[in-house]
């Protein structure tokens, strides 16, 4: 009994010490990032092509800041060069126009990500190519979750050179889709598209600046019913 009591006398102070140490430890990295490190949103030009990242994440691209959309701590300035890390390869090339939304470690942060912006795509961050082009609508698919327009590209007005058929998507999502569209767009209409391009499709949702709108309504020819009947008889 005496030995048991002695053991308790030693154990209780040790437990108290452990609890005290646990209370003074910093929060997990994810919670720390959410609490202390701001989100930044900007557009810019790739100064070099995408490369495999030696640290912090899987890939990295250098970007010159052209337009600042969100910068709560004033860490960005036009012309500044920023390293942006991300998880999924996009094959960015020098000169590509990019839009970035991610966590800023430009002032402080983990050593492996110092002086950079990190895009956590699984957490709703994004990095992508900005494009603007005109084309002709080949198909319209309206679903409960949104609308997809298949557009044949005719002229690229801004950004990455693309060609052929591109799906333009407006979807119901969380957070809400910010882009806009003309609800009357139909087959064969000429349209102008501005959005974020990746893997053969354009996403209108990341920015309120993105859109698909009619610039050249399709011309439809209607023949009188009587004339159609005569053609059928012949």
Coordinates of C-alpha atoms in Angstrom, one line a residue:
X1 CA 0.0 0.0 0.0
X2 CA 2.9 2.3 0.8
X3 CA 4.5 1.7 -2.6
X4 CA 1.2 2.4 -4.4
X5 CA 0.7 5.7 -2.5
X6 CA 4.2 6.8 -3.4
X7 CA 3.6 6.0 -7.1
X8 CA 0.4 8.2 -7.0
X9 CA 2.4 11.1 -5.5
X10 CA 4.8 10.9 -8.3
X11 CA 2.2 10.4 -11.1
X12 CA -0.1 13.3 -10.2
X13 CA 2.6 16.0 -10.5
X14 CA 3.8 14.5 -13.8
X15 CA 0.3 14.6 -15.3
X16 CA -0.1 18.2 -14.2
X17 CA 3.2 19.1 -15.8
X18 CA 2.2 17.3 -19.0
X19 CA -1.1 19.2 -19.1
X20 CA 0.7 22.5 -18.6
X21 CA 3.1 21.8 -21.4
X22 CA 0.2 20.8 -23.7
X23 CA -1.6 24.1 -23.0
X24 CA 1.5 26.1 -23.9
X25 CA 2.2 24.4 -27.2
X26 CA 1.4 26.3 -30.5
X27 CA -1.7 25.1 -32.4
X28 CA -1.3 22.7 -35.3
X29 CA 0.1 24.2 -38.5
X30 CA -3.3 24.2 -40.4
X31 CA -5.0 26.1 -37.5
X32 CA -2.0 28.5 -37.3
X33 CA -2.2 29.2 -41.0
X34 CA -5.9 29.9 -40.8
X35 CA -5.5 32.1 -37.8
X36 CA -2.4 34.2 -38.8
X37 CA -1.7 34.1 -42.5
X38 CA -3.9 36.1 -44.9
X39 CA -5.4 35.1 -48.2
X40 CA -4.2 37.1 -51.2
X41 CA -5.8 37.3 -54.7
X42 CA -4.0 38.7 -57.7
X43 CA -3.4 38.5 -61.4
X44 CA -0.1 38.5 -63.1
X45 CA 2.3 37.2 -65.8
X46 CA 4.4 34.0 -65.5
X47 CA 8.1 35.0 -65.6
X48 CA 9.2 31.4 -66.2
X49 CA 7.6 28.1 -66.9
X50 CA 6.3 25.7 -64.2
X51 CA 8.9 23.5 -62.5
X52 CA 8.8 20.8 -59.9
X53 CA 9.1 22.4 -56.5
X54 CA 12.1 21.6 -54.3
X55 CA 10.1 22.4 -51.2
X56 CA 6.7 23.5 -49.8
X57 CA 4.5 21.8 -52.4
X58 CA 4.6 19.9 -55.7
X59 CA 5.0 22.6 -58.3
X60 CA 6.1 26.3 -58.4
X61 CA 5.8 29.1 -60.9
X62 CA 7.2 32.6 -60.7
X63 CA 4.7 35.4 -61.3
X64 CA 5.0 39.2 -61.8
X65 CA 2.1 40.9 -60.1
X66 CA 0.0 43.0 -62.5
X67 CA -3.3 43.5 -60.7
X68 CA -4.0 43.2 -56.9
X69 CA -7.5 42.0 -56.0
X70 CA -7.2 41.2 -52.3
X71 CA -4.2 42.0 -50.1
X72 CA -5.3 42.6 -46.5
X73 CA -1.8 43.2 -45.1
X74 CA -0.4 45.2 -48.1
X75 CA 2.2 42.6 -48.9
X76 CA 1.9 42.9 -52.7
X77 CA 2.8 45.6 -55.1
X78 CA 2.6 45.9 -58.9
X79 CA 5.7 44.5 -60.6
X80 CA 6.6 42.4 -57.6
X81 CA 7.8 38.9 -58.5
X82 CA 6.2 36.2 -56.3
X83 CA 6.8 32.4 -56.2
X84 CA 3.5 30.5 -56.1
X85 CA 3.4 26.9 -55.0
X86 CA 0.6 24.5 -55.8
X87 CA -0.2 20.8 -55.8
X88 CA -1.5 19.9 -59.3
X89 CA 0.5 20.4 -62.5
X90 CA -0.9 22.9 -65.0
X91 CA 2.0 23.2 -67.5
X92 CA 2.2 26.9 -67.2
X93 CA 4.6 28.7 -69.6
X94 CA 6.5 31.9 -69.5
X95 CA 4.2 34.8 -70.5
X96 CA 1.0 33.0 -69.4
X97 CA -1.6 35.3 -67.7
X98 CA -2.5 33.8 -64.4
X99 CA -5.0 34.4 -61.6
X100 CA -4.0 33.3 -58.1
X101 CA -5.9 32.9 -54.8
X102 CA -3.9 31.5 -52.0
X103 CA -2.3 31.9 -48.6
X104 CA 0.4 34.5 -48.2
X105 CA 3.7 33.6 -46.5
X106 CA 5.4 36.7 -47.9
X107 CA 6.0 38.3 -44.6
X108 CA 6.1 35.3 -42.2
X109 CA 5.3 31.6 -42.3
X110 CA 6.9 28.1 -42.3
X111 CA 10.6 28.2 -43.4
X112 CA 10.0 25.9 -46.3
X113 CA 7.4 28.2 -47.8
X114 CA 9.0 31.5 -46.9
X115 CA 8.5 34.5 -49.3
X116 CA 5.8 32.8 -51.3
X117 CA 2.1 32.3 -51.9
X118 CA 0.8 28.7 -51.5
X119 CA -2.3 27.5 -53.3
X120 CA -4.2 24.7 -51.4
X121 CA -6.5 23.6 -54.2
X122 CA -8.2 21.0 -51.9
X123 CA -9.1 23.9 -49.6
X124 CA -10.8 26.1 -52.3
X125 CA -7.7 28.1 -53.4
X126 CA -6.9 28.3 -57.1
X127 CA -4.4 29.2 -59.8
X128 CA -5.3 29.2 -63.5
X129 CA -4.9 30.7 -66.9
X130 CA -6.9 33.8 -67.8
X131 CA -8.3 33.8 -71.3
X132 CA -10.6 35.9 -73.4
X133 CA -11.9 34.8 -76.9
X134 CA -14.7 34.9 -79.3
X135 CA -16.4 32.0 -80.9
X136 CA -19.6 30.2 -82.0
X137 CA -21.9 28.2 -79.7
X138 CA -22.2 24.6 -80.9
X139 CA -24.1 23.1 -78.0
X140 CA -25.9 24.2 -74.8
X141 CA -26.4 21.8 -71.9
X142 CA -28.6 23.0 -69.1
X143 CA -28.6 21.0 -65.9
X144 CA -29.8 21.4 -62.3
X145 CA -26.3 22.1 -61.3
X146 CA -25.5 24.7 -63.9
X147 CA -25.0 25.3 -67.7
X148 CA -22.2 24.3 -70.1
X149 CA -21.8 25.9 -73.5
X150 CA -19.6 24.2 -76.1
X151 CA -17.9 27.0 -78.1
X152 CA -15.8 26.8 -81.3
X153 CA -12.9 29.3 -80.7
X154 CA -12.5 31.8 -83.5
X155 CA -10.2 34.6 -82.1
X156 CA -8.2 34.7 -78.9
X157 CA -8.3 38.3 -77.5
X158 CA -6.3 37.7 -74.3
X159 CA -4.1 35.1 -72.7
X160 CA -3.2 31.5 -73.6
X161 CA -3.4 30.6 -77.3
X162 CA -6.3 28.1 -77.5
X163 CA -8.2 26.6 -80.5
X164 CA -10.9 24.1 -81.3
X165 CA -13.9 23.4 -79.1
X166 CA -14.0 24.6 -75.5
X167 CA -16.5 23.9 -72.8
X168 CA -17.5 27.0 -70.9
X169 CA -19.0 26.2 -67.5
X170 CA -21.2 28.1 -65.0
X171 CA -22.0 25.9 -62.0
X172 CA -23.9 26.2 -58.8
X173 CA -21.3 25.8 -56.1
X174 CA -20.1 26.8 -52.6
X175 CA -18.9 29.5 -52.5
X176 CA -21.4 30.8 -55.1
X177 CA -20.3 31.2 -58.7
X178 CA -19.2 34.8 -59.2
X179 CA -19.2 34.9 -63.0
X180 CA -22.1 35.9 -65.2
X181 CA -23.8 34.7 -68.4
X182 CA -26.4 35.7 -70.9
X183 CA -29.4 33.4 -70.2
X184 CA -30.6 33.8 -73.9
X185 CA -27.5 32.3 -75.5
X186 CA -28.4 29.7 -78.0
X187 CA -27.1 27.5 -80.8
X188 CA -25.0 29.3 -83.4
X189 CA -24.8 32.5 -81.4
X190 CA -21.5 34.4 -81.6
X191 CA -20.2 34.9 -78.0
X192 CA -17.3 36.5 -76.1
X193 CA -15.9 34.5 -73.3
X194 CA -13.7 35.6 -70.4
X195 CA -12.7 33.1 -67.7
X196 CA -10.1 30.7 -66.3
X197 CA -8.9 28.0 -68.6
X198 CA -7.7 24.5 -67.7
X199 CA -7.9 21.1 -69.4
X200 CA -10.1 22.1 -72.4
X201 CA -12.7 24.0 -70.4
X202 CA -13.3 27.5 -69.1
X203 CA -14.5 28.2 -65.5
X204 CA -16.6 31.4 -65.1
X205 CA -16.9 31.0 -61.3
X206 CA -13.7 32.3 -59.7
X207 CA -14.2 36.0 -60.5
X208 CA -17.0 38.5 -61.0
X209 CA -15.0 39.8 -64.0
X210 CA -15.6 36.5 -65.9
X211 CA -18.5 36.1 -68.3
X212 CA -20.0 34.6 -71.5
X213 CA -22.1 37.0 -73.5
X214 CA -23.7 37.3 -76.9
X215 CA -21.9 39.5 -79.4
X216 CA -23.4 38.1 -82.6
X217 CA -26.9 36.6 -82.4
X218 CA -27.5 33.7 -84.8
X219 CA -29.5 34.4 -87.9
X220 CA -32.5 32.0 -88.2
X221 CA -34.5 31.6 -91.4
X222 CA -38.2 30.7 -91.1
X223 CA -40.2 29.5 -94.1
X224 CA -44.0 29.8 -94.2
X225 CA -45.8 26.6 -93.4
X226 CA -47.5 26.6 -96.8
X227 CA -44.1 26.9 -98.6
X228 CA -42.7 24.0 -96.4
X229 CA -45.7 21.9 -97.5
X230 CA -45.0 22.6 -101.2
X231 CA -41.3 21.7 -100.8
X232 CA -42.3 18.4 -99.1
X233 CA -44.7 17.5 -102.0
X234 CA -42.0 18.2 -104.6

